[in-house]
Structure formats: structure tokens, C-alpha cells
mmCIF file of C-alpha atoms in Angstrom:
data_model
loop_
_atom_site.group_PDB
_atom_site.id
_atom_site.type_symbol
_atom_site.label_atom_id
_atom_site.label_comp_id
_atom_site.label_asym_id
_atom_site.label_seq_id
_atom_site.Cartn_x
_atom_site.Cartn_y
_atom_site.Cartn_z
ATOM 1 C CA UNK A 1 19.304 -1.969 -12.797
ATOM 2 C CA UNK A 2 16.864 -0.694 -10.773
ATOM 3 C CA UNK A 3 14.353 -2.742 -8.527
ATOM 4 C CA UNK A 4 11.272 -0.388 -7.994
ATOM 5 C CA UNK A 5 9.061 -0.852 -5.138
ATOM 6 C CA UNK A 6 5.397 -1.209 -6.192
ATOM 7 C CA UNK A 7 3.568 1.314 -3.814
ATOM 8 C CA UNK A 8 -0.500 1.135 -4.646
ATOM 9 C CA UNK A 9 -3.617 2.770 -3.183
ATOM 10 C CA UNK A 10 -4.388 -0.954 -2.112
ATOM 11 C CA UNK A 11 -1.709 -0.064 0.303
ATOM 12 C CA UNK A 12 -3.368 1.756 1.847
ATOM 13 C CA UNK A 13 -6.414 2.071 4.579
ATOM 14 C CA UNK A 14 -9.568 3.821 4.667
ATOM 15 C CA UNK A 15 -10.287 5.413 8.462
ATOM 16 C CA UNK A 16 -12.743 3.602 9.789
ATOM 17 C CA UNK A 17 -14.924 4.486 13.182
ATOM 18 C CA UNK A 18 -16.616 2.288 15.880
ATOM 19 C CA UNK A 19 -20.014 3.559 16.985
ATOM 20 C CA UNK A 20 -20.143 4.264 20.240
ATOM 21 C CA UNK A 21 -23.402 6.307 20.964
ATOM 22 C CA UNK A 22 -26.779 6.301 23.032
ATOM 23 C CA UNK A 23 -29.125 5.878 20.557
ATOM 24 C CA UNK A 24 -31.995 2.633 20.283
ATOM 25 C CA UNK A 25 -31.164 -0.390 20.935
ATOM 26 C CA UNK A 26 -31.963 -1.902 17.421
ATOM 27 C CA UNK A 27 -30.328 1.054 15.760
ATOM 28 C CA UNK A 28 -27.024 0.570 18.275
ATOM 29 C CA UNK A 29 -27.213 -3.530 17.881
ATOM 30 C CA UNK A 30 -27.209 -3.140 13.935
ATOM 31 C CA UNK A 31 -24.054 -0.654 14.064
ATOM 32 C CA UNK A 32 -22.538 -2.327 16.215
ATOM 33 C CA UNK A 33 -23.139 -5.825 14.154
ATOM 34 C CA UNK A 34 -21.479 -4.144 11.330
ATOM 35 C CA UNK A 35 -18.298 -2.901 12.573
ATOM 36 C CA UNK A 36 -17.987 -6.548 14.157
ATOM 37 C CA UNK A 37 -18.245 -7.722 10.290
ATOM 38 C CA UNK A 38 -15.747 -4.918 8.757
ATOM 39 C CA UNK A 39 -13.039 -5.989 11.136
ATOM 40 C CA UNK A 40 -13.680 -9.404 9.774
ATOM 41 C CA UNK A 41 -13.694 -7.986 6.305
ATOM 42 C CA UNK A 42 -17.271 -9.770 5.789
ATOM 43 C CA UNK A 43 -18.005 -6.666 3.724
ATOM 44 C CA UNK A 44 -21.572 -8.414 2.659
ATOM 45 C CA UNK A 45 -22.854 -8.576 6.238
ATOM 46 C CA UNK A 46 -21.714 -5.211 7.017
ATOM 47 C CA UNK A 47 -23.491 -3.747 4.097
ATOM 48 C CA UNK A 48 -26.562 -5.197 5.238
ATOM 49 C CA UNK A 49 -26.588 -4.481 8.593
ATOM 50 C CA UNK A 50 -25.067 -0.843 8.190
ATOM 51 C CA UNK A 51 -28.356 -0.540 5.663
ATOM 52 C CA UNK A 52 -30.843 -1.819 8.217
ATOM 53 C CA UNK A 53 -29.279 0.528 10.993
ATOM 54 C CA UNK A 54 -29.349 3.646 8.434
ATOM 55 C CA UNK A 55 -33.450 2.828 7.777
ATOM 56 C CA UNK A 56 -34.067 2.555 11.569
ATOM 57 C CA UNK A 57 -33.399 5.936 12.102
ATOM 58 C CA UNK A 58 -32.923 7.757 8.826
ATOM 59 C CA UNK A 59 -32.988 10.960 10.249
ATOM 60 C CA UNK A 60 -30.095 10.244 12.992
ATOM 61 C CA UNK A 61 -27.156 12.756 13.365
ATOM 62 C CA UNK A 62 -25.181 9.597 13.594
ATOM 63 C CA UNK A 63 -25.620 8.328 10.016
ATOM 64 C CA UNK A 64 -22.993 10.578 9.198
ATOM 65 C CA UNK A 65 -20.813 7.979 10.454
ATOM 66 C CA UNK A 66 -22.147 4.637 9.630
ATOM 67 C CA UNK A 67 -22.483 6.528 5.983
ATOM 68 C CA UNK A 68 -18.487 6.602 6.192
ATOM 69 C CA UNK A 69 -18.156 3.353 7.090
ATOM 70 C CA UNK A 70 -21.082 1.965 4.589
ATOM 71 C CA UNK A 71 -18.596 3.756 1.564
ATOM 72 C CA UNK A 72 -15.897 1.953 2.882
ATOM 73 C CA UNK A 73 -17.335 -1.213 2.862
ATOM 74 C CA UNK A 74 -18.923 -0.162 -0.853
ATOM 75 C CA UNK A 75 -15.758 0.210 -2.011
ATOM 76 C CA UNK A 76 -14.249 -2.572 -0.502
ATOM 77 C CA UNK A 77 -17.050 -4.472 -2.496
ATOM 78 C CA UNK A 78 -15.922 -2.602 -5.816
ATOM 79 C CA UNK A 79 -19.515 -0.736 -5.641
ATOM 80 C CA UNK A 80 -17.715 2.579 -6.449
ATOM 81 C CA UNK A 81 -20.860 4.768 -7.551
ATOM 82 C CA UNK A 82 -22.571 3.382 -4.361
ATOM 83 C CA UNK A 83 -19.793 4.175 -2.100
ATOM 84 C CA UNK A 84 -19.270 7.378 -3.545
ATOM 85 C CA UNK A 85 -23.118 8.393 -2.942
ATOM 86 C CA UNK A 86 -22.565 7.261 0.520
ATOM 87 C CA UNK A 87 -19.873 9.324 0.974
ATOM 88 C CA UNK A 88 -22.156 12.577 -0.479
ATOM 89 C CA UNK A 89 -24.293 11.838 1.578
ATOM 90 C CA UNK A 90 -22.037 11.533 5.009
ATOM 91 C CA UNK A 91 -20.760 14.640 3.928
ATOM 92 C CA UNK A 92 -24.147 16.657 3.557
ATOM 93 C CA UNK A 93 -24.492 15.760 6.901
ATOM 94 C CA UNK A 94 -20.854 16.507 8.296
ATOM 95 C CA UNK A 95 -19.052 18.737 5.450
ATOM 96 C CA UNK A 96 -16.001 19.727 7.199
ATOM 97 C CA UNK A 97 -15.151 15.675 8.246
ATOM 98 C CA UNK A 98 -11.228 14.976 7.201
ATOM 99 C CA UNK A 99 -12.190 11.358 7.739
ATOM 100 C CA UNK A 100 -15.160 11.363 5.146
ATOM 101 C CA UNK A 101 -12.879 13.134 3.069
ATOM 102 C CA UNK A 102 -9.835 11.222 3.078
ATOM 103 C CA UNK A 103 -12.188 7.838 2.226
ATOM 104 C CA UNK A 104 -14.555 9.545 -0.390
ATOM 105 C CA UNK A 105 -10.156 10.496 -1.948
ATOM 106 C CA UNK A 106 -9.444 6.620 -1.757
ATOM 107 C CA UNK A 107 -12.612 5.453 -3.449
ATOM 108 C CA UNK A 108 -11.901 8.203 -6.001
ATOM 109 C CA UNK A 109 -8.501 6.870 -6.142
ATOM 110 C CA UNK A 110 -9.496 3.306 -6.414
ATOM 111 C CA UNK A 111 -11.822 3.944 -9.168
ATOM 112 C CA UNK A 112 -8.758 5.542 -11.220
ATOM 113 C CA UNK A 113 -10.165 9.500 -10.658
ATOM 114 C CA UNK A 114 -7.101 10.932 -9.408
ATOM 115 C CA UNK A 115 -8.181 14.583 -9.951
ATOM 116 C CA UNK A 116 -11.200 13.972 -7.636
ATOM 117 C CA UNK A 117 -9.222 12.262 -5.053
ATOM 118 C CA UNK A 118 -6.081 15.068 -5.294
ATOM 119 C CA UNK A 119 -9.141 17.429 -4.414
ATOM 120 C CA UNK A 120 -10.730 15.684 -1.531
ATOM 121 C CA UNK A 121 -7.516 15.167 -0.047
ATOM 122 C CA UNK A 122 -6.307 18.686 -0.109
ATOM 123 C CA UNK A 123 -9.902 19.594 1.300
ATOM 124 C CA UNK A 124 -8.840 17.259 4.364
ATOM 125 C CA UNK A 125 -5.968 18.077 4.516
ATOM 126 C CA UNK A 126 -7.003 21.857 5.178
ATOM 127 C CA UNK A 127 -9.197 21.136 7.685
ATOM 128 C CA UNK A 128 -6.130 18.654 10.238
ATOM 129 C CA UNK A 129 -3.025 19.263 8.414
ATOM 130 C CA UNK A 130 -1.763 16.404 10.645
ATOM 131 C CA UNK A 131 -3.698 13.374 9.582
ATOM 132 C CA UNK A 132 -1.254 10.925 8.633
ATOM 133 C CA UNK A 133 -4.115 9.068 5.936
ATOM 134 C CA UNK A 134 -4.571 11.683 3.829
ATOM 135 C CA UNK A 135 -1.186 13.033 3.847
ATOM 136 C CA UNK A 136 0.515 8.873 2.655
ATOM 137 C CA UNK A 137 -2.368 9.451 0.006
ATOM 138 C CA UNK A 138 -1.544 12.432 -1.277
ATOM 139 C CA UNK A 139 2.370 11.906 -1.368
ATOM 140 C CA UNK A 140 1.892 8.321 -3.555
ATOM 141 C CA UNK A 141 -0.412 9.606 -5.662
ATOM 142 C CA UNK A 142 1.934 12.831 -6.290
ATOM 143 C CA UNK A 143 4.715 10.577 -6.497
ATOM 144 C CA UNK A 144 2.523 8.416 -9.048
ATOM 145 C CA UNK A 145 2.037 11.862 -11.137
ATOM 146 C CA UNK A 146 5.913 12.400 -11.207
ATOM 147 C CA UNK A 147 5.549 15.352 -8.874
ATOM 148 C CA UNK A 148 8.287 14.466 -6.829
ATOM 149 C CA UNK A 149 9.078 17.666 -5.262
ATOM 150 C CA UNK A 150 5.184 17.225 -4.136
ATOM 151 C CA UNK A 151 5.851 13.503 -2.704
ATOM 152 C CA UNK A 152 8.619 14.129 -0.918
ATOM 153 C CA UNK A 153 6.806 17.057 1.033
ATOM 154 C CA UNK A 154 4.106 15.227 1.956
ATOM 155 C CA UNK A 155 6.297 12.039 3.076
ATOM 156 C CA UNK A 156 8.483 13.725 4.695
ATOM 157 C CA UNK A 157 5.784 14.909 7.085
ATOM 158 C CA UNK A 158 4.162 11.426 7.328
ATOM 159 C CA UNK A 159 7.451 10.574 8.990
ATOM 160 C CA UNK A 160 7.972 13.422 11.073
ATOM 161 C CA UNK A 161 3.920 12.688 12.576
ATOM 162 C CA UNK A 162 4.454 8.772 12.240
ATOM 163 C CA UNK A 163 8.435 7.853 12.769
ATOM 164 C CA UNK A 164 6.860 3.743 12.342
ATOM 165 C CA UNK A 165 5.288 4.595 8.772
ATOM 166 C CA UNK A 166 7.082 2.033 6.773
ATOM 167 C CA UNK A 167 5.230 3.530 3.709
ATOM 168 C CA UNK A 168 6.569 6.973 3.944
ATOM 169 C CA UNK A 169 9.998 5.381 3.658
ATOM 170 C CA UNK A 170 8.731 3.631 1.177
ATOM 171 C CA UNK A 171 7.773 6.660 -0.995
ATOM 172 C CA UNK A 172 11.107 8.733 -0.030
ATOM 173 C CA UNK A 173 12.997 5.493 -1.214
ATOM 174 C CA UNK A 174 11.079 6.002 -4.590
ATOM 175 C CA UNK A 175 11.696 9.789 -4.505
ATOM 176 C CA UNK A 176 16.020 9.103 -4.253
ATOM 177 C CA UNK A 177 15.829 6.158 -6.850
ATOM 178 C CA UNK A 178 13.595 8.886 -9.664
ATOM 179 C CA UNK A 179 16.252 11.404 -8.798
ATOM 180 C CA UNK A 180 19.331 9.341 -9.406
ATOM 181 C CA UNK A 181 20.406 9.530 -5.651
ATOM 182 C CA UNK A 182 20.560 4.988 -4.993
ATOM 183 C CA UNK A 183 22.582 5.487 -1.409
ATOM 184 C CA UNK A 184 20.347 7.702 -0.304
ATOM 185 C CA UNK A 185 17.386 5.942 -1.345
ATOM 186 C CA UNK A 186 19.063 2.759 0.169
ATOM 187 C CA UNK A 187 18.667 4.666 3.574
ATOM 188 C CA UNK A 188 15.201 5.289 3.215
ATOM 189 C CA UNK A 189 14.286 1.520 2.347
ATOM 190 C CA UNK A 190 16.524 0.451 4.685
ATOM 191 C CA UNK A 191 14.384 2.411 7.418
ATOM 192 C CA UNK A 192 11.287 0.857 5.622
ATOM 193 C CA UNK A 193 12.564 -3.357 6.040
ATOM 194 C CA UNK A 194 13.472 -2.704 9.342
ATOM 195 C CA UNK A 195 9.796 -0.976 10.676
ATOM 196 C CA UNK A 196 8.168 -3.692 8.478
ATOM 197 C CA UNK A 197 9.979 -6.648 6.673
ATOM 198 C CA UNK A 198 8.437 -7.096 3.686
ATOM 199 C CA UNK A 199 9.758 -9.492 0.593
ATOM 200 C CA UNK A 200 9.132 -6.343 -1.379
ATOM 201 C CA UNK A 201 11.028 -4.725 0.771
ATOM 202 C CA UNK A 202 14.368 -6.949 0.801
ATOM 203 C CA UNK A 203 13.825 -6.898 -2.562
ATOM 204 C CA UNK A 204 14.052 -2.885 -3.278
ATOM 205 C CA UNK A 205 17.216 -3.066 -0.696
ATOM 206 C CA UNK A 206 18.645 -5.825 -2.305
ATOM 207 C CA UNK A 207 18.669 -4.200 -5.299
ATOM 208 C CA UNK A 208 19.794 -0.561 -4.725
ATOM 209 C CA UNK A 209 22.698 -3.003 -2.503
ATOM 210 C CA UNK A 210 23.854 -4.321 -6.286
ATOM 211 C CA UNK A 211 23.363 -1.188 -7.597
ATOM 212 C CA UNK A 212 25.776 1.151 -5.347
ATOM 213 C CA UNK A 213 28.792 -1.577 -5.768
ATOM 214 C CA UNK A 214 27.585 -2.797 -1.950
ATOM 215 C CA UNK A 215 27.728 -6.914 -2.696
ATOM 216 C CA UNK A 216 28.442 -8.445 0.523
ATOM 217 C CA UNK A 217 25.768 -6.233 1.756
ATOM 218 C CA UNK A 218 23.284 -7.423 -0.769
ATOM 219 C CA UNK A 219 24.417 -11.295 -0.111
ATOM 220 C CA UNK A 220 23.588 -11.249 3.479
ATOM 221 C CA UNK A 221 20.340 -9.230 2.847
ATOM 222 C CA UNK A 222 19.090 -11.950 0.391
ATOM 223 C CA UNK A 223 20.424 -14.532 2.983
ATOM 224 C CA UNK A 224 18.402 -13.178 5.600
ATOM 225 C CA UNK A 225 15.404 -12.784 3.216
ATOM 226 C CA UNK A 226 15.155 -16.035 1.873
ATOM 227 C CA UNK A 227 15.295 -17.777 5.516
ATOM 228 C CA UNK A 228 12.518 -15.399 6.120
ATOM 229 C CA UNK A 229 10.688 -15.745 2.876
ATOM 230 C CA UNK A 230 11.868 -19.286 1.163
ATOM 231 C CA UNK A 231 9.135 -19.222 -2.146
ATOM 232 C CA UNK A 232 9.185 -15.557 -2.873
ATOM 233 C CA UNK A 233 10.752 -16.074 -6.340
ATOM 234 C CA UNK A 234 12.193 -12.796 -7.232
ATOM 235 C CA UNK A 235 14.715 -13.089 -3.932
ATOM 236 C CA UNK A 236 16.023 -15.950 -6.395
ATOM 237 C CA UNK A 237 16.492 -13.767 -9.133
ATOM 238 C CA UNK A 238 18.365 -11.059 -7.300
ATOM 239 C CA UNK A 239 20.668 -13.752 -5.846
ATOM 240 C CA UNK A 240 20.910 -15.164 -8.992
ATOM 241 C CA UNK A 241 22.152 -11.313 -10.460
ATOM 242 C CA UNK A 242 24.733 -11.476 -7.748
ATOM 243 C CA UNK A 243 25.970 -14.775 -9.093
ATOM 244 C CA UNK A 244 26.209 -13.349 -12.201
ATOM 245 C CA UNK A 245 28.507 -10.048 -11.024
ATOM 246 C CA UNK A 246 30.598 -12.752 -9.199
ATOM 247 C CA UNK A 247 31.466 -15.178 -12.531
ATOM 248 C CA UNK A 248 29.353 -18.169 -11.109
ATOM 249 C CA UNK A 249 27.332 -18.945 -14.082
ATOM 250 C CA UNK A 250 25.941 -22.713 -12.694
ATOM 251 C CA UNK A 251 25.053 -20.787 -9.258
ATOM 252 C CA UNK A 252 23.089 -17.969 -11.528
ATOM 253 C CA UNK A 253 21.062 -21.032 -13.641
ATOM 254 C CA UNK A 254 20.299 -22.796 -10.496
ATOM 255 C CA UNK A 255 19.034 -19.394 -8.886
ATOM 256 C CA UNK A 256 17.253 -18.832 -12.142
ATOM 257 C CA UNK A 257 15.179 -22.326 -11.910
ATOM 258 C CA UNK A 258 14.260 -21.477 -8.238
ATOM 259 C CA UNK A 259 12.896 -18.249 -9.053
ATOM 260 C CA UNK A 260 10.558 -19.608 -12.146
ATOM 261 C CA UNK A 261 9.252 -22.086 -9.907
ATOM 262 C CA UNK A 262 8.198 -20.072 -7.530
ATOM 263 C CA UNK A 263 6.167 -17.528 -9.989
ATOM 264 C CA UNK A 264 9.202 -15.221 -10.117
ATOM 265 C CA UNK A 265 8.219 -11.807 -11.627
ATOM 266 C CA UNK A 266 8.371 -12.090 -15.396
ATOM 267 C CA UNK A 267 9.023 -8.787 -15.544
ATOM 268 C CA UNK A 268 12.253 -8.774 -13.043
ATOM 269 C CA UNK A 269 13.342 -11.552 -14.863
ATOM 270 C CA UNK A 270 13.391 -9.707 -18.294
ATOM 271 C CA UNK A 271 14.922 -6.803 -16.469
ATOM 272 C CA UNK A 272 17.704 -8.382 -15.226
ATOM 273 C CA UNK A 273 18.785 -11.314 -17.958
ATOM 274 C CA UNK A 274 16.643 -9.886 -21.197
ATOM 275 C CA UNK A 275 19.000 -12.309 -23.287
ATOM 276 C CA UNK A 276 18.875 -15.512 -20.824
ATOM 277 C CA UNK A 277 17.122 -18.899 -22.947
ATOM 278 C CA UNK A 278 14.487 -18.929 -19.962
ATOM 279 C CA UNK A 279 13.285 -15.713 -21.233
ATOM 280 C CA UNK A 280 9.320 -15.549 -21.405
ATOM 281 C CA UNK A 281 6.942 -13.754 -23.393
#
């Protein structure tokens, strides 16, 4: 049994930029409106504003920028085609930008083009072999392709640059668990719960604790995680597979009942007792 971590590109987040130039008042008041609204994730308001700012001066150097930021907020609105025209158009402007780049890769992303995203990000990537965005991208979505030789290079590096990325830990965990290699993957989600507890995160070491024989380990984890996280349902399930490796049948049913009432994953639940009566469809 194998717990898998569920890494998406809503994990992760687009690079954003604050305007900070000299440039008219009206033109500064309406940038600076909308990056007040994107850190409120009012994504409406910032689309307007960013809009009036951009006809104010259509012809600044600076619409580069609030072009970036007006594809984020696009895409946060699920306007794909528009954010991806934004981004074209940032990019006429300011070709060699990682930042555009790595944004225009997560709207592709988002919008399930993985090709065009693969590209953009290697084209950032090129340009600041360093940025930590592009390079999480890149190693999920090469670790979503099965290219795990490709994902582990490019995580491995997000962790060297960023030692607090939870998410490259994350990845590597998901690297040792496709390869067959549980303790080791154990290390790397260890590494990940402790820069950023998570109940996915208890969960996946929970899990790879049950399966490497570790059950003491994996009681006290699921201790400490249910304190922490009391209606996270499959932390009931996982506890309840313990009960079950330890001959306490009543413990494993009560467990069971816990997790289902607190929207347990149906899937877990199959995974783990595919011939229990509670079974669902």
C-alpha cells in the first residue's frame, strides 16, 4: 500500500511584480490599485484596474509588467486564451523575461498544454538557470510525464537553491516511492512535514511508516496529526490500517466511521479495505 502525495500545478505560484515606477499619476494609482487587489485575490478588480492602467498609457515600456501580472490574474479567472494573449503580448515587449515565461508555462500548464508549458519553461530556464519557479514546474510536470530521471534533476536543484521548499521534497518523495525505494522516500517527506505540516503530508509519511514495517513510528505520527488536524478523514483511515496490522478489528470499524464522516477519500478507503461492507461506489 502506497499513499501517494497529490502534487498539482495549483500548487504552485505564478511570480508576480509590484510596480514601482515614475510614471503619471493615474497610470501609477491604477497599478498600484491592482496589485493591492491581487494580494487580496479580488482577481475582478485587478483586471479592471490593470486594463484601465494599460489604456492610459498604451505605449508605456512598463506594460510589459502589468501585462504579466494582467495574465496572472486571467488565469486566475480561468480566462486562459486571454491570459495567454497577455502574456504574448508582455513578451513582444520583453522577450528574454524568465518571469513572463515561467507564468505564460503555468497558464499553459493549467489549461492542460503541457508541451507548451515544457517549452516556455526550458526557455526560462535558459535565460536564470536559478529561478526556483520554473525549475518546481518543470520537475512536477516531468515527474507527472514519468520522466523521473528528469524530476529528480530538477528537484534536486530546487533544494539545493531553496533548502525550505517543502515541494521539492515533496516531488523527491514521489521520485523514491515510483522507484521502489519507501525509506528513502520516507526521508524526503519527512523533510517535507517538518518545513510545512500539511495533512497531506502526515498522510504520505504515515503511510510509507506502515509500509517499511515502522508502526510505532506511524502511531505517533497519526497521533500528532490528528491533534493537529481532528476532521481530516483519511488520518482516520490510516489509523484505522494500523488497527488492522495490530488484530484490533472494533478499533479499525470505529476508525473507519470517523473517517466517512469526515469526507474520507473514497479512493483511500478502497485502497486500503477494497472488501470492507462500508465500501462505496
Amino acid at each position: 500500500m502506497t499513499f501517494k502525495t497529490i502534487i498539482t500545478i495549483a500548487s504552485l505560484c505564478f511570480a508576480t511584480e509590484s510596480f514601482a515606477q515614475g510614471f503619471t499619476p493615474a497610470y501609477v494609482e491604477r497599478a498600484d490599485s491592482a496589485d493591492h487587489y491581487i494580494k487580496a485575490e479580488r482577481w475582478a478588480d485587478a483586471e479592471r484596474n490593470l486594463k484601465t492602467a494599460l489604456r492610459l498609457e498604451p505605449a508605456n515600456p512598463g506594460n510589459a509588467l502589468l501585462l504579466s501580472n494582467l495574465g496572472y490574474v486571467q488565469t486566475m479567472l480561468g480566462k486562459f486564451d486571454d491570459a495567454l494573449e497577455s502574456y504574448d503580448v508582455s513578451l513582444s515587449i520583453a522577450p528574454k523575461s524568465a518571469v513572463v515565461l515561467s507564468n505564460r508555462a503555468l497558464t499553459y500548464a493549467s489549461a492542460g498544454k503541457t508541451a507548451e508549458a515544457m517549452k516556455d519553461l526550458d526557455a526560462a530556464l535558459a535565460i536564470d538557470s536559478t529561478r526556483t519557479m520554473p525549475l518546481k514546474m518543470r520537475g512536477l510536470l516531468r515527474l507527472g510525464n514519468g520522466d523521473i530521471a528528469g524530476a529528480r534533476h530538477d528537484l534536486t536543484l530546487l533544494a539545493s537553491y531553496d533548502k525550505k521548499n517543502a515541494t521539492a521534497y515533496d516531488g523527491l518523495a514521489q521520485c523514491e516511492i515510483v522507484e521502489g525505494q519507501p525509506g528513502k522516500a520516507l526521508e524526503m517527506a519527512a523533510a517535507a512535514l517538518c518545513l510545512a505540516p500539511t495533512p497531506d503530508r502526515y498522510c504520505v509519511k504515515a503511510s510509507l511508516e506502515i509500509d517499511t514495517g515502522r508502526l510505532p513510528e506511524a502511531a505517533e505520527t497519526l497521533r500528532e496529526a490528528i491533534k493537529e488536524f481532528p476532521r481530516y478523514g483519511d488520518l482516520y483511515l490510516l489509523r484505522a490500517r494500523l488497527h488492522q496490522l495490530s488484530y484490533r478489528p472494533e478499533d479499525m470499524e470505529t476508525d473507519i466511521r470517523t473517517a466517512t464522516e469526515n469526507s474520507a477519500s473514497l479512493e483511500l478507503l478502497n485502497q486500503l479495505f477494497p472488501n470492507h461492507r462500508q465500501k462505496r461506489k
